[in-house]
Coordinates of C-alpha atoms and ligand atoms in Angstrom, one line a residue:
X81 CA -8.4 34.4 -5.1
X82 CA -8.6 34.0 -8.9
X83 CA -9.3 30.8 -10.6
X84 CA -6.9 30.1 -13.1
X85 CA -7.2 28.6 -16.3
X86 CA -5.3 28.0 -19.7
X87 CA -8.8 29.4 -21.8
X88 CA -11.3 31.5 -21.2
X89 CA -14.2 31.3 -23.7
X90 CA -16.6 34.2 -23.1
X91 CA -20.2 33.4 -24.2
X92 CA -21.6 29.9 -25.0
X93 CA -23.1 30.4 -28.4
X94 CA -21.6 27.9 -31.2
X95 CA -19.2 30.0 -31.6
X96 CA -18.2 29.4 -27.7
X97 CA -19.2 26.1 -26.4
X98 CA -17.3 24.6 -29.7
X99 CA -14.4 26.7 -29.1
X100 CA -14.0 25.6 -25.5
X101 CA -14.6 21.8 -26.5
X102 CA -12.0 21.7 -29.2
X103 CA -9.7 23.8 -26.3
X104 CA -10.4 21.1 -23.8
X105 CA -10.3 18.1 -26.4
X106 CA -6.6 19.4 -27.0
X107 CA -5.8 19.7 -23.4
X108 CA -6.1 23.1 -22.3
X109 CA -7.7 23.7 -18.6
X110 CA -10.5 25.7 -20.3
X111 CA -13.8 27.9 -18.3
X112 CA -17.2 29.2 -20.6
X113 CA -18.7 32.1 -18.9
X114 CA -22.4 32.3 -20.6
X115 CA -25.0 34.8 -19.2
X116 CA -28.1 33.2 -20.8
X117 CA -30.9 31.9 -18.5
X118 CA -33.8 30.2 -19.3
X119 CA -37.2 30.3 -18.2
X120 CA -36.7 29.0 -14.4
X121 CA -33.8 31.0 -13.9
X122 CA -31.1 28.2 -14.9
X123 CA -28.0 28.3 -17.1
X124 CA -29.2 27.6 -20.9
X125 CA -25.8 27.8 -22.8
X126 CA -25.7 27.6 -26.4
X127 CA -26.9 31.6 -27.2
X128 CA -29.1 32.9 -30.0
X129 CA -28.6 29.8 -32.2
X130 CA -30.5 27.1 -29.3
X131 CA -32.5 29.7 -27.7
X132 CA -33.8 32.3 -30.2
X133 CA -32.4 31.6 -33.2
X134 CA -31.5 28.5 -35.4
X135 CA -33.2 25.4 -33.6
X136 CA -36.5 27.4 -32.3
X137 CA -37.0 28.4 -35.3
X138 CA -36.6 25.5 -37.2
X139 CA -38.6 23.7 -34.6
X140 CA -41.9 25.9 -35.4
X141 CA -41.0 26.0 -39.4
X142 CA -41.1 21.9 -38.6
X143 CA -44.2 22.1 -37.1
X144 CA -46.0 25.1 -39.1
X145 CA -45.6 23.1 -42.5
X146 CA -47.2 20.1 -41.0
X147 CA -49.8 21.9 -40.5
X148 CA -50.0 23.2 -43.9
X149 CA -49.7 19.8 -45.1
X150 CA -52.3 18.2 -43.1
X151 CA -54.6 21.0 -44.6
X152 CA -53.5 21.8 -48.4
X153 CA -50.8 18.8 -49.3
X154 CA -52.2 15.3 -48.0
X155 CA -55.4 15.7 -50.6
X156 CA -53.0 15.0 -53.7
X157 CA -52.0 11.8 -51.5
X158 CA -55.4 10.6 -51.5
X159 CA -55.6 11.3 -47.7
X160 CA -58.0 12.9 -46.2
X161 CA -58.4 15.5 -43.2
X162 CA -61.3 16.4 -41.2
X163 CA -61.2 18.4 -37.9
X164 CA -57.9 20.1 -38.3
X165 CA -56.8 21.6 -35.7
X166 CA -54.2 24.2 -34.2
X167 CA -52.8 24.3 -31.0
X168 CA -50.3 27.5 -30.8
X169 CA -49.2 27.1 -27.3
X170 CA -48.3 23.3 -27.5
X171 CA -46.3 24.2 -30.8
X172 CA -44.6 26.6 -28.4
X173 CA -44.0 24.4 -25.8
X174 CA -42.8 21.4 -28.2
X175 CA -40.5 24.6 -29.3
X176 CA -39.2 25.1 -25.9
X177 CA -38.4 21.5 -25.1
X178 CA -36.8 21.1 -28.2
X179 CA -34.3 24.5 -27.1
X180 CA -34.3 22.7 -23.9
X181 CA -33.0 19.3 -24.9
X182 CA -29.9 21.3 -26.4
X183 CA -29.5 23.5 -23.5
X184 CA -28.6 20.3 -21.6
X185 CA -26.8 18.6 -24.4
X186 CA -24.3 21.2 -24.3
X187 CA -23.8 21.2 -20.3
X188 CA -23.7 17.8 -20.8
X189 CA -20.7 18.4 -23.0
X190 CA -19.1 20.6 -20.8
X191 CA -19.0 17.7 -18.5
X192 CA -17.9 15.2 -20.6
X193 CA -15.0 17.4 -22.2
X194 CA -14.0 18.7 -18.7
X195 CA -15.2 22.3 -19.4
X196 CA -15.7 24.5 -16.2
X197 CA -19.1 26.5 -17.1
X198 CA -20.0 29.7 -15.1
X199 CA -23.1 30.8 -15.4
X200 CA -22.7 34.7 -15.1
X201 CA -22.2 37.4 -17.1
X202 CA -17.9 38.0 -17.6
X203 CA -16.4 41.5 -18.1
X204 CA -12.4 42.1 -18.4
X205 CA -11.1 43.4 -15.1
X206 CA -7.5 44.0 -16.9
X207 CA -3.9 42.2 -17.3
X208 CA -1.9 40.6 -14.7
X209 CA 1.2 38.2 -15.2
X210 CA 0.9 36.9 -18.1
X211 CA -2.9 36.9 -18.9
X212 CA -6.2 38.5 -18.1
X213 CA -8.3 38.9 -15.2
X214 CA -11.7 38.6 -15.4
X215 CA -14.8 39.0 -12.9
X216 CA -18.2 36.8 -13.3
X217 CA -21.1 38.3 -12.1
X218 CA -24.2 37.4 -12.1
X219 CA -25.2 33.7 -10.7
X220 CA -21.7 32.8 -10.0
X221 CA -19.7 35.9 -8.7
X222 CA -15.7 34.7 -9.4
X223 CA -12.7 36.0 -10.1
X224 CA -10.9 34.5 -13.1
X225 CA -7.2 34.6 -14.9
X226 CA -6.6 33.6 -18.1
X227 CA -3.5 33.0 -20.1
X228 CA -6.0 33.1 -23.5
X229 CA -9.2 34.2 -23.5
X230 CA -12.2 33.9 -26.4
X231 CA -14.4 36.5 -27.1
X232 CA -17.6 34.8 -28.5
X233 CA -20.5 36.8 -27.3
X234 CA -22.4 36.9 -30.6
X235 CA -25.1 39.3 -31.9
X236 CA -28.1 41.6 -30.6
X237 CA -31.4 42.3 -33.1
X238 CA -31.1 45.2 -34.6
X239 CA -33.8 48.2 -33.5
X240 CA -35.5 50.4 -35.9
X241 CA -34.2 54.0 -34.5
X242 CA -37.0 55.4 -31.8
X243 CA -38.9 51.9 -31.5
X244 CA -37.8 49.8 -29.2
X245 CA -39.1 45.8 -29.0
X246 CA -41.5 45.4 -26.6
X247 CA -41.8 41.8 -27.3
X248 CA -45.8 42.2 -27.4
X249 CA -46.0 44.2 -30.4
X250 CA -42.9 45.1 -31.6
X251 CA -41.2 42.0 -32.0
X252 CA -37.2 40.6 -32.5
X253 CA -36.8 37.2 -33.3
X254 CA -37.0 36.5 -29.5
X255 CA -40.7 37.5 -29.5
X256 CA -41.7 36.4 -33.0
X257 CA -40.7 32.6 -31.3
X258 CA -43.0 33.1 -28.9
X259 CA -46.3 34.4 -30.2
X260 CA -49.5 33.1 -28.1
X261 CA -51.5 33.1 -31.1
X262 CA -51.6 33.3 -34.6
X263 CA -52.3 37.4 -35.2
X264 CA -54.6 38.2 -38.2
X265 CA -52.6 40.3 -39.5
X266 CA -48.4 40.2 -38.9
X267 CA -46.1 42.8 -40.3
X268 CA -42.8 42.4 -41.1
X269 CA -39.9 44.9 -41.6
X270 CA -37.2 43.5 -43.6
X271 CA -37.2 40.9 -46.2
X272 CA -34.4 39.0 -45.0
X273 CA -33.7 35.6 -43.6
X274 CA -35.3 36.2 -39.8
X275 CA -38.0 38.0 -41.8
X276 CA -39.0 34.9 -44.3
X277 CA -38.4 32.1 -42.0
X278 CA -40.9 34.0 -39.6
X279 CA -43.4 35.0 -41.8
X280 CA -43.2 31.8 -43.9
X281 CA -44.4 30.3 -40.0
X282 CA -46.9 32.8 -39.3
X283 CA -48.1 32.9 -42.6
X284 CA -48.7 28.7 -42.5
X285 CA -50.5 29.0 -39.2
X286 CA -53.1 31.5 -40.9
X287 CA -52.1 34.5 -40.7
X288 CA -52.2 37.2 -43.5
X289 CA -48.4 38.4 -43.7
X290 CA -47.0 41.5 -45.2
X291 CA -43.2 42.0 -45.6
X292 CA -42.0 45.6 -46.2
X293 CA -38.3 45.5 -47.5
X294 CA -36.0 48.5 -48.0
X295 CA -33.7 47.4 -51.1
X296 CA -35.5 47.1 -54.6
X297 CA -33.9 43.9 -55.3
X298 CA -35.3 40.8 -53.4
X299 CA -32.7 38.8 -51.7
X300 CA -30.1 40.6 -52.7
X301 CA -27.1 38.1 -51.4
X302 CA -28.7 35.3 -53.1
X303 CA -28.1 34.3 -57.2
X304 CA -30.7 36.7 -58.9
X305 CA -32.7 33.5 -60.2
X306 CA -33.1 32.0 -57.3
X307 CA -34.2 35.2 -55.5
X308 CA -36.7 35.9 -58.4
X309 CA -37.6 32.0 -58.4
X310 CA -38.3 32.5 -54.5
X311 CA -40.5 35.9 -54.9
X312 CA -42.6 33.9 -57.3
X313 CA -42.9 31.3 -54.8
X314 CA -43.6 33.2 -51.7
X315 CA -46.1 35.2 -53.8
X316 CA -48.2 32.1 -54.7
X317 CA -48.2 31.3 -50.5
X318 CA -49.7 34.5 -50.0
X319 CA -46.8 36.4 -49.0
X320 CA -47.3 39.9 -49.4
X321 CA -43.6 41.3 -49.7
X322 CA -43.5 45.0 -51.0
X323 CA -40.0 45.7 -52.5
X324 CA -38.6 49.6 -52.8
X325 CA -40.2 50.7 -49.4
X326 CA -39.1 53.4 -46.4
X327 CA -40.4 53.5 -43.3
X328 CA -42.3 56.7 -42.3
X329 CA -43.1 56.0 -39.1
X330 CA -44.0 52.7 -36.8
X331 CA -46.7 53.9 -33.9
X332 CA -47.6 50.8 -31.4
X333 CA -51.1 51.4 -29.6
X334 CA -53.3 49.3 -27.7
X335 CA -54.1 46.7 -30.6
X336 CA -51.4 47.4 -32.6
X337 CA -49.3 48.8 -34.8
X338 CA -49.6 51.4 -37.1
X339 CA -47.0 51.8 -39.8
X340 CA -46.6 54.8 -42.2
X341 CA -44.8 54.2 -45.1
X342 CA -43.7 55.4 -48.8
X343 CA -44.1 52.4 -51.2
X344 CA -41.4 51.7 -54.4
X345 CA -43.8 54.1 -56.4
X346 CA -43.4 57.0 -54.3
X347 CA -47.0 56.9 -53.0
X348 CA -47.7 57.4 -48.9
X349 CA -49.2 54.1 -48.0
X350 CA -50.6 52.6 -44.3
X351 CA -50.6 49.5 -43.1
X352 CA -52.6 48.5 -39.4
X353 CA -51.3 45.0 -38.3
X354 CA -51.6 43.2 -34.9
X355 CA -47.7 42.4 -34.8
X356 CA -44.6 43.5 -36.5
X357 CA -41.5 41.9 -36.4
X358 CA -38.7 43.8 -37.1
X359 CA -36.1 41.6 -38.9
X360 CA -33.6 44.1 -40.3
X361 CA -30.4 42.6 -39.6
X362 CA -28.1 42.2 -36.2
X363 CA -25.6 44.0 -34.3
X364 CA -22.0 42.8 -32.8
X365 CA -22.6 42.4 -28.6
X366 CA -19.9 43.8 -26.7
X367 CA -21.8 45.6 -24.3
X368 CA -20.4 45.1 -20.4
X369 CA -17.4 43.8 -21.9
X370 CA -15.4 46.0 -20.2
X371 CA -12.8 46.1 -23.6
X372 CA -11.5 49.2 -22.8
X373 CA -10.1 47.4 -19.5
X374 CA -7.4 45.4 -21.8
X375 CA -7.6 47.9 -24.7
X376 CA -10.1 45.9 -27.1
X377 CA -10.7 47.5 -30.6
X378 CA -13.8 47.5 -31.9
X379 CA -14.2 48.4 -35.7
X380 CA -16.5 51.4 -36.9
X381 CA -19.3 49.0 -37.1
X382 CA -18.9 48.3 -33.2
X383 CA -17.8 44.6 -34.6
X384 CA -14.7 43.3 -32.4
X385 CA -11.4 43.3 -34.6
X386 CA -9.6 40.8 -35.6
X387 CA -7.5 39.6 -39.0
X388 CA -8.3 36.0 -41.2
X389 CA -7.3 33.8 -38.2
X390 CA -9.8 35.7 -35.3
X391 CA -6.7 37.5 -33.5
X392 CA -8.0 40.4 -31.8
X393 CA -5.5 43.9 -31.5
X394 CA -4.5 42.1 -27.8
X395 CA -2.5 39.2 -28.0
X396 CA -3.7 36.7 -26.3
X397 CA -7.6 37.4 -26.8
X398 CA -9.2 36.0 -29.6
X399 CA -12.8 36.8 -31.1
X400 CA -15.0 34.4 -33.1
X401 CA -18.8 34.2 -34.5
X402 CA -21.1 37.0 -34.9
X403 CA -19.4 39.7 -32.7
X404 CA -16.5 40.0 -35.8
X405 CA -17.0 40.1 -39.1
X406 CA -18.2 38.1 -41.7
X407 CA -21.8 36.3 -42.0
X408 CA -23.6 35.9 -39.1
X409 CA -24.0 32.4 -39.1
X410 CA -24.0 29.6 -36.8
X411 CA -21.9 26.9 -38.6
X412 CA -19.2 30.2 -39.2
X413 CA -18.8 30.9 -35.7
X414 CA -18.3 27.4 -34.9
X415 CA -15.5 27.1 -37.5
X416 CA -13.6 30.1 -36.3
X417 CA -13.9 28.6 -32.8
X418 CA -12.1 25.1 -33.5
X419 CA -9.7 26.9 -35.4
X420 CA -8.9 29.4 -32.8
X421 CA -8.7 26.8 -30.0
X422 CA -6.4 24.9 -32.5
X423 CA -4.3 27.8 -33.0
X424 CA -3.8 28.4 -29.6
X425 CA -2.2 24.3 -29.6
X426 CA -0.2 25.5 -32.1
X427 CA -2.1 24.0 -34.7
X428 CA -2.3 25.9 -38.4
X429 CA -6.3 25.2 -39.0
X430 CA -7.8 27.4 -41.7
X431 CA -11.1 28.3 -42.2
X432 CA -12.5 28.9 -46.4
X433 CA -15.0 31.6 -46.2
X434 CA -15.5 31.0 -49.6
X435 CA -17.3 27.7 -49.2
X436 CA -19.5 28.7 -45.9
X437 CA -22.5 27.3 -47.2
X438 CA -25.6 29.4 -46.9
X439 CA -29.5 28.3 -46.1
X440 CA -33.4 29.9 -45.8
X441 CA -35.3 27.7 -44.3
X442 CA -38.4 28.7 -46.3
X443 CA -40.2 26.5 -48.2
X444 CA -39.1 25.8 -51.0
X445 CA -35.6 25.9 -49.5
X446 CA -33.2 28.0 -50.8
X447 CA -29.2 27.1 -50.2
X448 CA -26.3 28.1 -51.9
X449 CA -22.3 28.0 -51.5
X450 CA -19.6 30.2 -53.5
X451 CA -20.1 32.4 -56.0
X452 CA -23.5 34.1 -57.7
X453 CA -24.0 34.3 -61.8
X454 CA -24.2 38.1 -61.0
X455 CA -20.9 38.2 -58.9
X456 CA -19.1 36.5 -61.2
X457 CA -20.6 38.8 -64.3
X458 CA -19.4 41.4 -62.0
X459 CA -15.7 40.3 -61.5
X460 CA -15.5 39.5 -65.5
X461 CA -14.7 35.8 -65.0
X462 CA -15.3 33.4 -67.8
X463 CA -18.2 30.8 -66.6
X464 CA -20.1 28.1 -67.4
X465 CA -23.6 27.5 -66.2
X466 CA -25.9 24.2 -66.1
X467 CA -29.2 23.9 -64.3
X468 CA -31.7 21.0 -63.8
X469 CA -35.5 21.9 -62.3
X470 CA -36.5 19.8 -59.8
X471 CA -39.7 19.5 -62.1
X472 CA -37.6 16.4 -64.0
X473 CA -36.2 14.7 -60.9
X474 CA -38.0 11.3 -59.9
X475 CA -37.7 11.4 -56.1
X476 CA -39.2 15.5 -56.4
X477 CA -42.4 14.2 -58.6
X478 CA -42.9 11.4 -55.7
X479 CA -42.7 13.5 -53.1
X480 CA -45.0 16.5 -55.2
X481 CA -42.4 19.4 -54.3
X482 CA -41.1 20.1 -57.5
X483 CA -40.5 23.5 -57.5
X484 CA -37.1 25.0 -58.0
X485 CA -33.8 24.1 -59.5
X486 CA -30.2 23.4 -58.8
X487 CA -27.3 25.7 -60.6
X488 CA -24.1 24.7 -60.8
X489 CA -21.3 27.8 -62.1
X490 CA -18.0 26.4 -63.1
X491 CA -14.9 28.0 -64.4
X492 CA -15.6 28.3 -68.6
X493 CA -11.6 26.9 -68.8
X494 CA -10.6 24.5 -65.8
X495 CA -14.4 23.3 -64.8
X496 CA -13.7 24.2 -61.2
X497 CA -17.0 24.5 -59.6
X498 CA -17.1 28.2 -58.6
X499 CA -20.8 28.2 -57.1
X500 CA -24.2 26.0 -56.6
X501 CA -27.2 27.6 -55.9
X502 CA -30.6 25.5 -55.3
X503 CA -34.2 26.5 -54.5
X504 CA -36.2 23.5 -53.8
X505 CA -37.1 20.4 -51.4
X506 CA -34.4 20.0 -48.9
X507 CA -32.1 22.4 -50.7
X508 CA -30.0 22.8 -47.3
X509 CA -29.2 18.8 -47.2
X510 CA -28.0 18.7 -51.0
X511 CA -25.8 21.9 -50.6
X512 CA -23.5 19.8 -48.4
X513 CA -22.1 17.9 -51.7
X514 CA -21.6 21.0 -53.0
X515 CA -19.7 22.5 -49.6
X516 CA -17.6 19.0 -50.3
X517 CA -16.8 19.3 -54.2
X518 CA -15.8 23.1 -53.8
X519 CA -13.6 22.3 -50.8
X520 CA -12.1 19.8 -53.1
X521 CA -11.6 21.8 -55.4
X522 CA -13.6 19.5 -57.8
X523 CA -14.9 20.2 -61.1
X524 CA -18.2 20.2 -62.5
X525 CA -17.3 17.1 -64.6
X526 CA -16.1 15.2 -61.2
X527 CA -19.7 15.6 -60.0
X528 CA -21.2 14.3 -63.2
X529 CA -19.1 11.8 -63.0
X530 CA -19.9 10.4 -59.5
X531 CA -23.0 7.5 -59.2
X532 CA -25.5 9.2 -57.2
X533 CA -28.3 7.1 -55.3
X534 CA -31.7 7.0 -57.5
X535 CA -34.3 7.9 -57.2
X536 CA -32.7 10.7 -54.7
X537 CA -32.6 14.8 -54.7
X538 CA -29.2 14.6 -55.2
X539 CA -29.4 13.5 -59.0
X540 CA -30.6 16.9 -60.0
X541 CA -27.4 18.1 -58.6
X542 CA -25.6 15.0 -60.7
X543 CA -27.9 16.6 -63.9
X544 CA -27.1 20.1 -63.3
X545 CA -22.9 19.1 -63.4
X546 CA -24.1 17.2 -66.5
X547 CA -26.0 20.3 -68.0
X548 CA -22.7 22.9 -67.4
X549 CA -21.5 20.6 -70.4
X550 CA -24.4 20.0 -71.8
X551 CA -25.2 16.9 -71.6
X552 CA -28.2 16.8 -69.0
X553 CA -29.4 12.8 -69.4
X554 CA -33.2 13.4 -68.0
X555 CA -34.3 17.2 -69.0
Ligands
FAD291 P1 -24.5 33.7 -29.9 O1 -25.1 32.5 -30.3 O2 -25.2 35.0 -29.9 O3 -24.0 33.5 -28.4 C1 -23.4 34.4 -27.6 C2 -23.5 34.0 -26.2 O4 -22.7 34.9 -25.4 C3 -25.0 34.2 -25.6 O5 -25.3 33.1 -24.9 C4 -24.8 35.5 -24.7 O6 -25.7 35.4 -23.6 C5 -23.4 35.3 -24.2 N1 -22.8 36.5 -23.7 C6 -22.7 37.7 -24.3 N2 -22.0 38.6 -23.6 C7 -21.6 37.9 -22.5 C8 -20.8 38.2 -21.4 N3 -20.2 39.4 -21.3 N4 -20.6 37.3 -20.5 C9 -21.1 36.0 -20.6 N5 -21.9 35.6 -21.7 C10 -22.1 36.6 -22.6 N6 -27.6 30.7 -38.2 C11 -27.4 29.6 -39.0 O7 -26.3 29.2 -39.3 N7 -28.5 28.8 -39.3 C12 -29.8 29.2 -38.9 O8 -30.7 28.5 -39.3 C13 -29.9 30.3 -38.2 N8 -31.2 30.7 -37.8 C14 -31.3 31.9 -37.0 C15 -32.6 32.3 -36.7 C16 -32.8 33.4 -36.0 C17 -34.2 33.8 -35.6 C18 -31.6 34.2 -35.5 C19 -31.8 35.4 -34.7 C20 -30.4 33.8 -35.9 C21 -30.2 32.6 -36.7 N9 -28.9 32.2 -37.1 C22 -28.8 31.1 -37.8 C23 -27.7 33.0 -36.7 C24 -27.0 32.3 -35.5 O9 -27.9 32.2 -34.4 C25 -25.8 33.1 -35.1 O10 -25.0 33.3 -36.2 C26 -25.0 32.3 -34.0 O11 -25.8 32.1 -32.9 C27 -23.8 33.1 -33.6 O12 -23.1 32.4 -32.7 P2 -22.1 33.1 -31.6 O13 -21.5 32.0 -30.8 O14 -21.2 34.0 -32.3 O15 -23.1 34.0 -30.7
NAI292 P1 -30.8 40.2 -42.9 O1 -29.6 40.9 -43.0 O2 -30.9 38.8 -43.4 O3 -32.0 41.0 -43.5 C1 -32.4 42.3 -43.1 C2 -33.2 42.9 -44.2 O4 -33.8 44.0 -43.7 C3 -32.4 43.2 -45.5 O5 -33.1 42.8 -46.6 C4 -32.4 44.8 -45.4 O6 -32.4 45.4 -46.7 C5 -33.7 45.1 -44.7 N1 -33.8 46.3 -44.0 C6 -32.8 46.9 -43.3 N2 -33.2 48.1 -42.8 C7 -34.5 48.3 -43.2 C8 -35.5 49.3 -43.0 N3 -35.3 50.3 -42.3 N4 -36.7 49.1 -43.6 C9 -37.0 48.0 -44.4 N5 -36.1 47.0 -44.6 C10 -34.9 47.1 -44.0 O7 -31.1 40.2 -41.3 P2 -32.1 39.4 -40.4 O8 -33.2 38.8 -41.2 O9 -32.5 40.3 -39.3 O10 -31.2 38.3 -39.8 C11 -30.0 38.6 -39.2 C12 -29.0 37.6 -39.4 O11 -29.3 36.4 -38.7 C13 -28.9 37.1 -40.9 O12 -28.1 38.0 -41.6 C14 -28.3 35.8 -40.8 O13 -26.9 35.9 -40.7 C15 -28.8 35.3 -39.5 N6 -29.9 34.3 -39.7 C16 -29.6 33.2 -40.4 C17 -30.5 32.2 -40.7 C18 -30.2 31.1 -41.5 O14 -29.0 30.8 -41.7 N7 -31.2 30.3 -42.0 C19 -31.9 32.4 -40.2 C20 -32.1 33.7 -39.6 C21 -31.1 34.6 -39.3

């Protein structure tokens, strides 16, 4: 006998678990199947972002660059630090309880919102009536049928071909969390945003970190000054990132890895390191599905298809987050999800993928929403540009992180803000105001024109408005 239910939200990621709450918030009988268990063997919903992704990793960046600034920032303060110490496995158990507090805060959730949650793994066992069947396996072993169902069951790292993670020496993201102790010397294939938040931990905690990235340019999605501001920056840290490179050949051993390698010069190069992360993007997760059961399509990518409002080639099944296309981003998937369960309530939501606001975590921060200088040279569009270094802002000088800037690009006739882009302390707090303006539609002068708190961060993004005009007050 089948459970039934209005929603079925596969996968309990935030593309998931927010999908199902909205559903339930609007009064749908909505179930989350999510196969993730944590350490003792229990449910932990809330997927790659709580368990190997966005909060673990943040948690260690928090902890790493107090360590740094215990040992290289509190001099300038006047305070002083003897018998500095390290203690990797209680970072990594702080880590863990931090995943763990939001593991629970999202059953808790499911509670409160009146969310069934299975703990299992779901695959589509086919149609009947006028919905989908579907079996859990796994910790719960059920039968349901839903008259919608949510496909949310995000992404998988990304392998280099003929070296699989092992976790010990090869790493993904899920064993670069998770690192005993700091290794002497960390590798790092790809010079992307796993690969810099990682290193940029590793690197704090002592060890000597070498980044070997593919593409010639450096950041390639970002605005090209802030991606050259960010190389000089990560440079300075001791970030070795070598630009232009291929892969020969990766060879774990005993103490290692080995990697072969042909640098941007041509020349056959070698590098020995005690870990490697390979960080060179993510693939959709579809696997056990079952979508040929209800006649899924996938794209050529293997990414589930849908159109602009997360409709799959089934009616009635829906797919959001990192498993369709688009960035693979937390805050994303969480967008497409309220709007999917609102358009299944008949509501008309719409998600702007123009003004999805990206962040590094690094340090200095880097955060930007809209448009680059180069994309918008690219599509010929008339601009105006105004910057402000955090070099001249009050609350940076007080707080000694003044590296970086923020950008504002506006339309050269109407003033409509077309992109921000900042690199600098707390970068992914201030491109929230942005996020806001663009939504709004506002103008560069609108920003200029609004009191903002002194001393504060957010006045450089007041001066850059200013400066698209010309009229920067303090630089
Ligand atoms: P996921 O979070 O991957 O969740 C999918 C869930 O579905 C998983 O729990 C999985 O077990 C479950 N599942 C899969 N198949 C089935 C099945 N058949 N049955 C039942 N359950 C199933 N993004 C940000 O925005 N900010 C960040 O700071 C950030 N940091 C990151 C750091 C790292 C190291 C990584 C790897 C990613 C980071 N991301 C970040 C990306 C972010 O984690 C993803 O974009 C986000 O988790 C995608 O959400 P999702 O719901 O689509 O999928
Ligand atoms: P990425 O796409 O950010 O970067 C991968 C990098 O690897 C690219 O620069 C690429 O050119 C390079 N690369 C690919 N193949 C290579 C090869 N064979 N040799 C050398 N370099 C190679 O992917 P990453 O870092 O794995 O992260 C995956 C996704 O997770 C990100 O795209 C992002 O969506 C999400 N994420 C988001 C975070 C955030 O929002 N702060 C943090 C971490 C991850």
């Amino acid at each position: 006998m089948s459970k039934a239910f209005d929603l079925v939200v596969i996968g309990a990621g935030p593309g998931g678990y927010i999908a199902a709450i909205r559903a339930a918030q609007l009064g749908l009988s909505v179930a989350c199947v999510d196969a993730w268990t944590g350490a003792k063997g229990g449910p932990a919903p809330g997927g790659t972002c709580t368990n190997v992704g966005c909060i673990p990793s943040k948690a260690l960046l928090q902890s790493s660059e107090h360590f740094e600034h215990a040992g290289h920032g509190f001099a300038e303060h006047g305070i002083g630090v003897s018998g500095l110490t390290m203690d990797v496995a209680r970072m990594i158990t702080r880590k863990d309880q931090v995943v763990r507090q939001n593991n629970e805060g999202i059953l808790y959730l499911f509670k409160k919102n009146k969310v069934t949650f299975f703990h299992g793994r779901a695959a589509f066992a086919g149609r009947r009536d006028d919905g989908f069947e579907l079996s859990v396996s796994g910790k719960a072993e059920e039968t349901l049928h839903a008259r919608q169902v949510i496909v949310a069951t995000g992404s998988n790292p990304r392998e280099l071909p003929g070296v699989p993670f092992d976790e010990q020496r090869v790493l993904s993201n899920t064993g670069a969390l998770a690192i005993d102790a700091v290794p002497q010397r960390l590798g790092v294939i790809g010079a992307g945003v796993i690969g810099l938040e990682m290193g940029s931990v590793w690197r704090r905690l002592g060890a000597q970190v070498t980044v070997l990235e593919a593409l010639p340019d450096f950041l390639g999605a970002a605005d090209q000054q802030v991606a050259k501001e960010a190389l000089k920056a990560f440079g300075k840290q001791g970030l070795d990132i070598r630009l232009g490179v291929k892969i020969d050949a990766v060879e774990p051993g005993q103490d290692g890895v080995a990697l072969r390698y042909t640098d941007a010069a041509g020349q056959a190069q070698q590098l020995d390191v005690d870990r490697l992360i390979v960080s060179i993007g993510r693939v959709p997760n579809t696997a056990g599905l079952n979508a040929d059961a209800v006649g899924l399509q996938l794209d050529a990518r293997g990414f589930i298809q849908v159109d602009d409002d997360c409709r799959t080639t089934v009616q009635g099944i829906w797919a959001v987050g990192d498993v369709v296309r688009g960035p693979m981003l937390a805050h994303k998937a969480e967008e497409e999800g309220v709007a999917v369960a609102e358009r299944i309530c008949g509501q008309k939501p719409h998600v702007d993928f123009a003004t999805v606001p990206w962040v590094i975590y690094t340090s200095p921060e880097i955060a930007w929403v809209g448009a680059t200088e180069q994309a918008l040279k690219a599509q010929g569009r008339a601009y105006k540009a105004g910057s402000f270094p955090f070099m001249a802002n009050g609350r940076a000088r007080a707080l000694g992180d003044t590296t970086g800037f923020v950008k504002v690009l506006a339309d050269a006739t109407t003033d409509e803000i077309l992109g921000v882009h900042i690199i600098g302390p707390l970068a992914s707090e201030l491109v929230a105001e942005a996020a806001v303006a663009m939504e709004f539609k506002a103008a560069a002068e609108d920003i200029a024109r609004i009191c903002h708190a002194h001393p504060t961060l957010s006045e450089a993004m007041k001066e850059a408005a200013l400066a698209v005009d010309g009229r920067s007050l303090n630089f």
